[in-house]
Amino acid sequence: MPKRGKKSVFNESQENELVEFILKSCKAFFGITIPTLRKIAFDFAAANNIANNFNKDTKMAGIDWYYNFMARHPNIALRRPEATSIKRIIAFNQEETDIFFENLKKLMIKYQFKSNSIYNVDETGISTVQRNSRILAPKGLKQVGKCTSAERGSLTTVINCFNAGGTYIPPFFIFKRKRMNALLMKDSNSNMVACVSDSGWITESIFVDWLQHFKAFAKPTADDPILLILDNHESHISLRAHEFCRKNFIHVLTLPPHTSHIMQPLDLTFHGPLKTAYNRECESFMVNHPGTKITAYDVVGLYTKAFNRTTSTDKAVNGFKSAGICPMDPDKFKNTFESFGDIFASVSPLEQRIQTNTKNSSQNESQNKSQVVCDAANENISNPIESQEIFQLSNSDSYCDKQYLRLH
C-alpha cells in the first residue's frame, strides 16, 4: 500500500473497507460520486467514533481528504459511467440466466450446432449527427466549440448479425421515410439492403423481411439448422416470424429480458467499436466537406466504411465467448450474482441509508421474467416461469408446441 498522507483519518483497515465498498457498489451499478464518497466518509467516521476534522455543517469529508484518499488508492479511478437502467440491473440474476443456459444446453444437445451455425442478431441506431470527440484547444479556454452536422439528427436503425465462427450477415438498414430511394444505398457494400418505416424502427413485418435476408446468407437446411439468439423485443415475436423459422430450420432462443448489456454478443464486442468508427467517419466527412451537413443519403456510405473497418473474426468469436454462449459456459456469471443486500452488508451502518434507497428504487420497477424458446421441430422446451398472464400457442401448425410470453 502506498505511503499514507498526513491527513489520513482512517487506519489502513478502515480505508480498505471503504475501498471494498466503492468497488462493490460499482459492480452493482451504483457508482459512488465524489460528493457521495465524502458523505460516506463522514458517516463512517461518525458511526465508528473516529476523530476527524470533517465539516459538521455539510456533513462531508473535505476535498483534501478525497484527493489524499485517491492518491493512496491508485486502483480506484474517476470514470464516467454508461447509463444502465434499474430494470437491467434487477433482471440480471442467476435464476434467469440458469433458465437461458438450460434451454441453450437442450438445443445444443439435440442439434449439435457448430460455431458457424450459432447467430446473434440485434438492432442499433445511428444518427446523422456525430458525437463530438475531445479536441486540442488553448489552455484556459472555458468553452470549446466544434462543428457538427446539425444540433439534432435523424436516426436510422441497422440490423446487424454475426455467428460464433466469425461470419457477418450484411447489414439491413431501416430509414424513417415514406418511400425508398435507391440513392440512400450509394457507396454501400454489395448485399446490404434497406427498407423504410414511419418510425425508423424495426416492426414485426420488417423483422420477417430481415429473416428472409438472413436465410439467403445463413442457408439453413434440415441437416444443418441454425440457432438464432436475440433479445425479446416485441418486433421479434409474431406468428409470421415463427412460421417462417419453423419452415426454414431456424431455431430461436431469446436472452433473458434486459440483459443485452451483459449477454448480447453484438453489444459486448462489436457495437461499441462500430459506433466509435462511425463517429470518426462522420467527423472526417465534416472536415473534408466544410459547410455540408450529413443527410440520410450519406449514412450508408459512412456506415459501410465504419463496418468494413470494425468487422473481424475475433470480435464475433469473443462476443459469444464473453456471453458464455459459445463455448457454452453456464458458470460464466457465477461470481457476479450478489444480492444487493450482500453488496452493501460489508461496510458498517452507513450503508443502511444507501441500501434503503436502493430497495425503494427497485420496488418501483416491474420485472419481466419471460424468456422464449422456439424449436423449429416443434419440440417443447418450457421455462419454469411464474407469470400471472400466460399466452400459449399449441396447435400443430404453430412455430413451437408451447410458447410462453408475458402479455403487456
Coordinates of C-alpha atoms in Angstrom, one line a residue:
M1 CA 0.0 0.0 0.0
P2 CA 1.4 3.5 -0.9
K3 CA 2.7 5.7 1.9
R4 CA -0.2 7.3 3.7
G5 CA -0.7 11.1 3.6
K6 CA -0.5 13.4 6.7
K7 CA -4.3 14.0 6.8
S8 CA -5.4 10.4 7.0
V9 CA -8.4 10.0 9.3
F10 CA -8.9 6.3 8.9
N11 CA -6.4 3.5 9.5
E12 CA -5.4 1.1 6.8
S13 CA -8.1 -1.5 7.6
Q14 CA -10.8 1.1 7.6
E15 CA -9.7 2.6 4.3
N16 CA -9.6 -0.8 2.8
E17 CA -13.2 -1.3 4.0
L18 CA -14.2 1.9 2.2
V19 CA -12.3 0.8 -1.0
E20 CA -14.2 -2.5 -0.9
F21 CA -17.5 -0.7 -0.6
I22 CA -16.7 1.5 -3.6
L23 CA -15.7 -1.5 -5.8
K24 CA -18.8 -3.5 -4.8
S25 CA -21.1 -0.5 -5.4
C26 CA -19.6 -0.1 -8.9
K27 CA -20.1 -3.8 -9.6
A28 CA -23.7 -3.4 -8.6
F29 CA -24.1 -0.4 -11.0
F30 CA -24.5 2.0 -8.1
G31 CA -21.4 4.1 -8.7
I32 CA -20.1 6.4 -6.0
T33 CA -19.6 10.1 -6.9
I34 CA -17.1 12.4 -5.2
P35 CA -19.8 14.1 -3.1
T36 CA -21.3 10.7 -2.1
L37 CA -17.9 9.4 -1.1
R38 CA -17.2 12.5 1.1
K39 CA -20.6 12.0 2.8
I40 CA -19.9 8.3 3.3
A41 CA -16.6 9.1 4.8
F42 CA -18.3 11.5 7.3
D43 CA -20.9 8.9 8.2
F44 CA -18.3 6.2 8.5
A45 CA -16.3 8.2 10.9
A46 CA -19.3 9.2 13.0
A47 CA -20.6 5.7 13.1
N48 CA -17.3 4.3 14.3
N49 CA -16.5 7.2 16.7
I50 CA -13.3 8.1 14.7
A51 CA -11.8 11.5 15.5
N52 CA -11.8 13.8 12.4
N53 CA -11.9 17.4 11.3
F54 CA -14.7 16.9 8.7
N55 CA -17.2 19.7 8.2
K56 CA -20.0 19.3 10.7
D57 CA -22.3 21.7 8.7
T58 CA -22.1 20.0 5.3
K59 CA -21.6 16.5 7.0
M60 CA -18.9 15.8 4.4
A61 CA -15.2 15.0 4.4
G62 CA -13.1 17.7 3.0
I63 CA -11.9 17.8 -0.6
D64 CA -8.3 17.5 0.6
W65 CA -9.3 14.2 2.3
Y66 CA -10.7 13.0 -1.0
Y67 CA -7.6 13.8 -3.1
N68 CA -5.3 12.2 -0.5
F69 CA -7.6 9.1 -0.4
M70 CA -7.4 8.7 -4.1
A71 CA -3.7 9.1 -4.1
R72 CA -3.4 6.4 -1.5
H73 CA -5.5 4.0 -3.6
P74 CA -4.5 4.2 -7.3
N75 CA -6.6 1.2 -8.1
I76 CA -9.7 3.5 -8.0
A77 CA -10.2 6.0 -10.8
L78 CA -12.9 8.6 -11.6
R79 CA -14.8 7.3 -14.6
R80 CA -17.9 8.5 -16.5
P81 CA -20.3 5.5 -16.4
E82 CA -22.7 4.4 -19.2
A83 CA -26.3 4.6 -18.1
T84 CA -27.8 1.3 -17.1
S85 CA -31.5 1.1 -16.2
I86 CA -32.6 -0.4 -12.9
K87 CA -34.6 -2.9 -15.0
R88 CA -31.4 -4.2 -16.5
I89 CA -29.7 -4.4 -13.1
I90 CA -32.5 -6.3 -11.5
A91 CA -33.2 -8.6 -14.4
F92 CA -29.6 -9.9 -14.4
N93 CA -30.0 -12.6 -11.8
Q94 CA -29.0 -16.3 -11.6
E95 CA -32.5 -17.7 -11.9
E96 CA -33.0 -16.0 -15.3
T97 CA -29.6 -16.9 -16.6
D98 CA -29.9 -20.5 -15.4
I99 CA -33.1 -20.8 -17.4
F100 CA -31.4 -19.4 -20.5
F101 CA -28.4 -21.8 -20.3
E102 CA -30.6 -24.8 -19.6
N103 CA -32.6 -24.1 -22.7
L104 CA -29.4 -23.5 -24.7
K105 CA -28.0 -26.8 -23.4
K106 CA -31.1 -28.7 -24.5
L107 CA -30.9 -27.2 -28.0
M108 CA -27.2 -27.8 -28.3
I109 CA -27.6 -31.5 -27.2
K110 CA -30.4 -32.1 -29.7
Y111 CA -29.0 -30.3 -32.8
Q112 CA -25.2 -30.3 -32.1
F113 CA -24.9 -26.7 -33.5
K114 CA -21.4 -25.8 -34.7
S115 CA -20.0 -22.4 -34.1
N116 CA -20.8 -21.2 -37.6
S117 CA -24.4 -22.1 -37.1
I118 CA -25.0 -20.1 -33.9
Y119 CA -26.0 -16.5 -34.7
N120 CA -26.8 -13.4 -32.8
V121 CA -29.0 -10.6 -34.2
D122 CA -29.5 -7.1 -32.7
E123 CA -30.5 -3.6 -33.8
T124 CA -28.6 -0.4 -33.2
G125 CA -29.3 3.2 -34.1
I126 CA -27.0 5.6 -36.0
S127 CA -27.6 9.3 -36.3
T128 CA -26.7 12.0 -38.9
V129 CA -25.2 14.0 -36.1
Q130 CA -21.9 12.7 -34.8
R131 CA -20.9 12.6 -31.1
N132 CA -18.1 15.0 -30.5
S133 CA -14.7 13.7 -29.6
R134 CA -12.2 15.6 -27.5
I135 CA -10.2 18.2 -29.4
L136 CA -7.0 20.2 -28.9
A137 CA -7.6 23.8 -27.7
P138 CA -5.7 26.6 -25.9
K139 CA -5.2 26.0 -22.2
G140 CA -7.5 28.1 -20.1
L141 CA -10.3 28.3 -22.7
K142 CA -13.5 27.8 -20.8
Q143 CA -15.7 26.7 -23.7
V144 CA -14.7 25.0 -26.9
G145 CA -16.9 24.7 -30.0
K146 CA -16.9 22.1 -32.7
C147 CA -18.9 21.9 -35.9
T148 CA -21.4 19.1 -36.2
S149 CA -23.8 18.2 -39.0
A150 CA -26.7 19.7 -37.1
E151 CA -28.0 20.1 -33.5
R152 CA -30.4 17.2 -33.9
G153 CA -30.1 14.4 -36.3
S154 CA -32.4 11.8 -37.9
L155 CA -32.0 8.2 -36.6
T156 CA -31.5 5.2 -38.8
T157 CA -31.8 1.6 -37.5
V158 CA -29.4 -1.0 -38.6
I159 CA -29.9 -4.7 -38.0
N160 CA -26.5 -6.5 -37.5
C161 CA -25.9 -10.2 -37.2
F162 CA -22.8 -12.4 -36.9
N163 CA -22.1 -16.0 -35.9
A164 CA -19.8 -17.6 -33.4
G165 CA -17.4 -18.7 -36.2
G166 CA -16.8 -15.0 -37.2
T167 CA -19.1 -14.7 -40.2
Y168 CA -21.2 -11.5 -40.6
I169 CA -24.6 -11.1 -42.3
P170 CA -24.7 -8.0 -44.5
P171 CA -26.4 -5.1 -42.5
F172 CA -30.0 -4.3 -43.0
F173 CA -31.0 -0.6 -42.8
I174 CA -34.3 0.9 -41.8
F175 CA -34.9 4.6 -42.7
K176 CA -37.5 6.9 -41.3
R177 CA -39.3 7.7 -44.6
K178 CA -42.4 7.1 -46.5
R179 CA -40.7 5.8 -49.7
M180 CA -37.5 4.1 -50.5
N181 CA -34.9 5.8 -52.7
A182 CA -32.1 3.9 -54.4
L183 CA -29.7 6.8 -53.7
L184 CA -29.9 6.0 -50.0
M185 CA -27.8 3.0 -50.7
K186 CA -25.0 4.7 -52.6
D187 CA -21.5 3.7 -51.5
S188 CA -22.8 0.6 -49.7
N189 CA -21.2 -2.9 -49.8
S190 CA -22.9 -5.4 -52.1
N191 CA -25.7 -7.4 -50.5
M192 CA -26.5 -4.6 -48.0
V193 CA -30.3 -3.9 -48.1
A194 CA -32.7 -1.3 -46.7
C195 CA -36.3 -0.6 -46.2
V196 CA -38.4 2.3 -44.8
S197 CA -40.8 2.6 -41.9
D198 CA -42.8 5.5 -40.4
S199 CA -40.8 5.5 -37.2
G200 CA -37.4 4.3 -38.5
W201 CA -37.6 1.4 -36.1
I202 CA -38.0 -2.3 -36.6
T203 CA -41.5 -3.8 -36.8
E204 CA -42.9 -7.3 -36.9
S205 CA -43.2 -7.1 -40.7
I206 CA -39.7 -5.7 -41.1
F207 CA -38.3 -8.5 -38.9
V208 CA -39.8 -11.1 -41.2
D209 CA -38.2 -9.3 -44.2
W210 CA -34.9 -9.4 -42.3
L211 CA -35.4 -13.2 -41.7
Q212 CA -35.6 -13.7 -45.5
H213 CA -32.4 -11.7 -45.9
F214 CA -30.8 -13.7 -43.2
K215 CA -31.9 -17.0 -44.7
A216 CA -30.3 -16.1 -48.0
F217 CA -26.8 -15.9 -46.4
A218 CA -27.0 -18.4 -43.5
K219 CA -28.6 -21.1 -45.7
P220 CA -30.2 -23.3 -43.0
T221 CA -31.2 -26.8 -44.0
A222 CA -32.7 -29.8 -42.3
D223 CA -29.3 -31.3 -42.0
D224 CA -27.6 -28.1 -41.0
P225 CA -30.1 -26.0 -38.9
I226 CA -29.4 -22.6 -37.4
L227 CA -29.7 -21.3 -33.9
L228 CA -30.6 -17.6 -33.8
I229 CA -30.2 -15.8 -30.4
L230 CA -31.9 -12.5 -29.9
D231 CA -33.5 -10.2 -27.3
N232 CA -37.2 -10.4 -26.6
H233 CA -38.1 -7.1 -28.3
E234 CA -41.8 -7.2 -29.3
S235 CA -41.0 -7.0 -33.0
H236 CA -39.3 -10.4 -32.8
I237 CA -42.4 -12.2 -31.6
S238 CA -45.1 -12.7 -34.3
L239 CA -46.8 -15.7 -35.8
R240 CA -45.4 -14.9 -39.2
A241 CA -41.8 -14.9 -37.9
H242 CA -42.5 -18.2 -36.0
E243 CA -43.9 -19.8 -39.1
F244 CA -41.1 -18.7 -41.3
C245 CA -38.5 -20.0 -38.8
R246 CA -40.3 -23.3 -38.5
K247 CA -40.4 -23.9 -42.2
N248 CA -36.7 -22.8 -42.7
F249 CA -35.0 -24.8 -39.9
I250 CA -34.2 -21.7 -37.8
H251 CA -34.3 -22.3 -34.0
V252 CA -34.8 -19.2 -31.9
L253 CA -33.7 -18.6 -28.3
T254 CA -34.2 -15.3 -26.6
L255 CA -31.9 -13.8 -24.0
P256 CA -33.3 -13.0 -20.5
P257 CA -35.1 -9.6 -20.5
H258 CA -33.0 -6.5 -20.0
T259 CA -29.6 -8.4 -20.1
S260 CA -28.3 -7.3 -23.5
H261 CA -25.6 -5.2 -21.9
I262 CA -24.1 -8.4 -20.4
M263 CA -25.3 -11.3 -22.6
Q264 CA -25.7 -10.0 -26.1
P265 CA -22.6 -10.9 -28.1
L266 CA -23.0 -8.0 -30.6
D267 CA -23.3 -5.5 -27.7
L268 CA -20.3 -7.0 -25.9
T269 CA -17.7 -6.7 -28.6
F270 CA -19.0 -5.1 -31.8
H271 CA -21.5 -2.3 -31.5
G272 CA -19.2 -0.1 -29.3
P273 CA -16.2 -0.1 -31.7
L274 CA -18.6 0.1 -34.6
K275 CA -20.2 3.3 -33.3
T276 CA -16.8 4.8 -32.5
A277 CA -15.6 4.1 -36.1
Y278 CA -18.9 5.6 -37.5
N279 CA -18.4 8.7 -35.4
R280 CA -14.9 9.1 -36.8
E281 CA -16.2 8.8 -40.3
C282 CA -18.7 11.5 -39.6
E283 CA -16.0 13.8 -38.2
S284 CA -13.8 13.1 -41.3
F285 CA -16.8 13.9 -43.5
M286 CA -17.3 17.3 -41.8
V287 CA -13.6 18.2 -42.1
N288 CA -13.5 17.2 -45.8
H289 CA -16.8 18.8 -46.7
P290 CA -16.9 22.1 -44.8
G291 CA -20.4 23.7 -44.7
T292 CA -22.1 20.5 -45.7
K293 CA -24.3 18.6 -43.3
I294 CA -24.7 14.8 -43.2
T295 CA -28.0 13.6 -44.6
A296 CA -29.8 10.2 -44.8
Y297 CA -28.1 9.8 -48.2
D298 CA -24.7 9.8 -46.6
V299 CA -25.4 7.5 -43.7
V300 CA -25.0 4.1 -45.5
G301 CA -21.7 5.2 -47.1
L302 CA -20.3 6.4 -43.8
Y303 CA -21.6 3.3 -42.0
T304 CA -20.1 1.0 -44.7
K305 CA -16.6 2.4 -44.1
A306 CA -17.0 2.0 -40.4
F307 CA -18.4 -1.5 -40.8
N308 CA -15.5 -2.6 -43.0
R309 CA -13.0 -1.2 -40.6
T310 CA -14.6 -2.8 -37.5
T311 CA -15.6 -6.3 -38.6
S312 CA -13.2 -9.0 -37.6
T313 CA -13.4 -12.7 -36.8
D314 CA -12.0 -12.1 -33.3
K315 CA -14.8 -9.7 -32.4
A316 CA -17.5 -12.2 -33.3
V317 CA -15.8 -15.2 -31.6
N318 CA -15.0 -13.2 -28.5
G319 CA -18.6 -11.8 -28.3
F320 CA -20.1 -15.3 -28.0
K321 CA -17.3 -16.3 -25.6
S322 CA -17.8 -13.3 -23.4
A323 CA -21.5 -14.1 -23.2
G324 CA -20.8 -17.7 -22.2
I325 CA -22.7 -18.9 -25.2
C326 CA -20.0 -20.5 -27.4
P327 CA -18.3 -22.3 -26.0
M328 CA -21.2 -22.8 -23.6
D329 CA -20.2 -21.7 -20.1
P330 CA -23.2 -21.8 -17.7
D331 CA -21.0 -20.6 -14.8
K332 CA -19.7 -17.5 -16.8
F333 CA -21.5 -15.1 -14.5
K334 CA -21.5 -17.1 -11.3
N335 CA -19.2 -14.7 -9.4
T336 CA -21.3 -11.7 -10.4
F337 CA -24.5 -12.8 -8.8
E338 CA -24.5 -11.0 -5.5
S339 CA -27.7 -9.7 -4.0
F340 CA -27.9 -6.0 -3.3
G341 CA -28.1 -6.8 0.4
D342 CA -24.9 -8.7 0.3
I343 CA -23.2 -6.0 -1.7
F344 CA -24.0 -3.4 0.9
A345 CA -23.6 -5.6 4.0
S346 CA -19.9 -5.4 4.5
V347 CA -19.3 -1.7 5.3
S348 CA -20.7 -0.7 8.8
P349 CA -24.0 1.1 9.5
L350 CA -23.5 3.9 6.9
E351 CA -24.8 1.6 4.1
Q352 CA -28.3 1.4 5.6
R353 CA -29.2 4.7 4.1
I354 CA -27.9 3.6 0.7
Q355 CA -29.5 0.2 0.9
T356 CA -32.8 1.7 1.8
N357 CA -32.7 4.0 -1.2
T358 CA -31.7 1.1 -3.5
K359 CA -34.6 -1.1 -2.3
N360 CA -37.1 1.8 -2.7
S361 CA -35.9 2.3 -6.3
S362 CA -36.0 -1.4 -7.1
Q363 CA -39.6 -1.7 -5.8
N364 CA -40.8 1.0 -8.3
E365 CA -39.7 -1.2 -11.2
S366 CA -41.6 -4.2 -12.5
Q367 CA -39.8 -7.3 -13.6
N368 CA -40.4 -9.2 -16.7
K369 CA -39.0 -12.7 -16.3
S370 CA -40.3 -14.3 -19.5
Q371 CA -38.0 -16.0 -22.0
V372 CA -38.9 -17.5 -25.3
V373 CA -37.5 -20.7 -26.7
C374 CA -38.7 -21.6 -30.2
D375 CA -37.8 -25.0 -31.5
A376 CA -38.4 -25.3 -35.2
A377 CA -39.0 -29.0 -34.9
N378 CA -42.0 -28.4 -32.6
E379 CA -40.0 -29.8 -29.6
N380 CA -41.3 -28.1 -26.5
I381 CA -38.6 -26.6 -24.2
S382 CA -40.5 -24.9 -21.5
N383 CA -39.3 -22.4 -18.9
P384 CA -40.2 -22.5 -15.2
I385 CA -41.6 -19.0 -15.3
E386 CA -44.1 -17.6 -12.9
S387 CA -46.5 -15.2 -14.6
Q388 CA -50.0 -14.0 -13.9
E389 CA -50.8 -13.8 -17.5
I390 CA -49.7 -16.5 -19.9
F391 CA -50.2 -16.7 -23.7
Q392 CA -50.0 -20.2 -25.2
L393 CA -49.6 -21.3 -28.8
S394 CA -50.2 -25.0 -29.0
N395 CA -51.7 -26.0 -32.4
S396 CA -49.9 -28.4 -34.7
D397 CA -49.0 -25.7 -37.2
S398 CA -47.5 -23.3 -34.6
Y399 CA -43.8 -22.5 -34.5
C400 CA -43.4 -24.3 -31.2
D401 CA -45.7 -26.6 -29.2
K402 CA -45.7 -24.3 -26.2
Q403 CA -44.5 -20.8 -26.1
Y404 CA -44.9 -18.6 -23.1
L405 CA -45.0 -14.8 -23.4
R406 CA -45.9 -12.2 -20.8
L407 CA -48.7 -10.0 -22.1
H408 CA -48.0 -6.3 -21.8

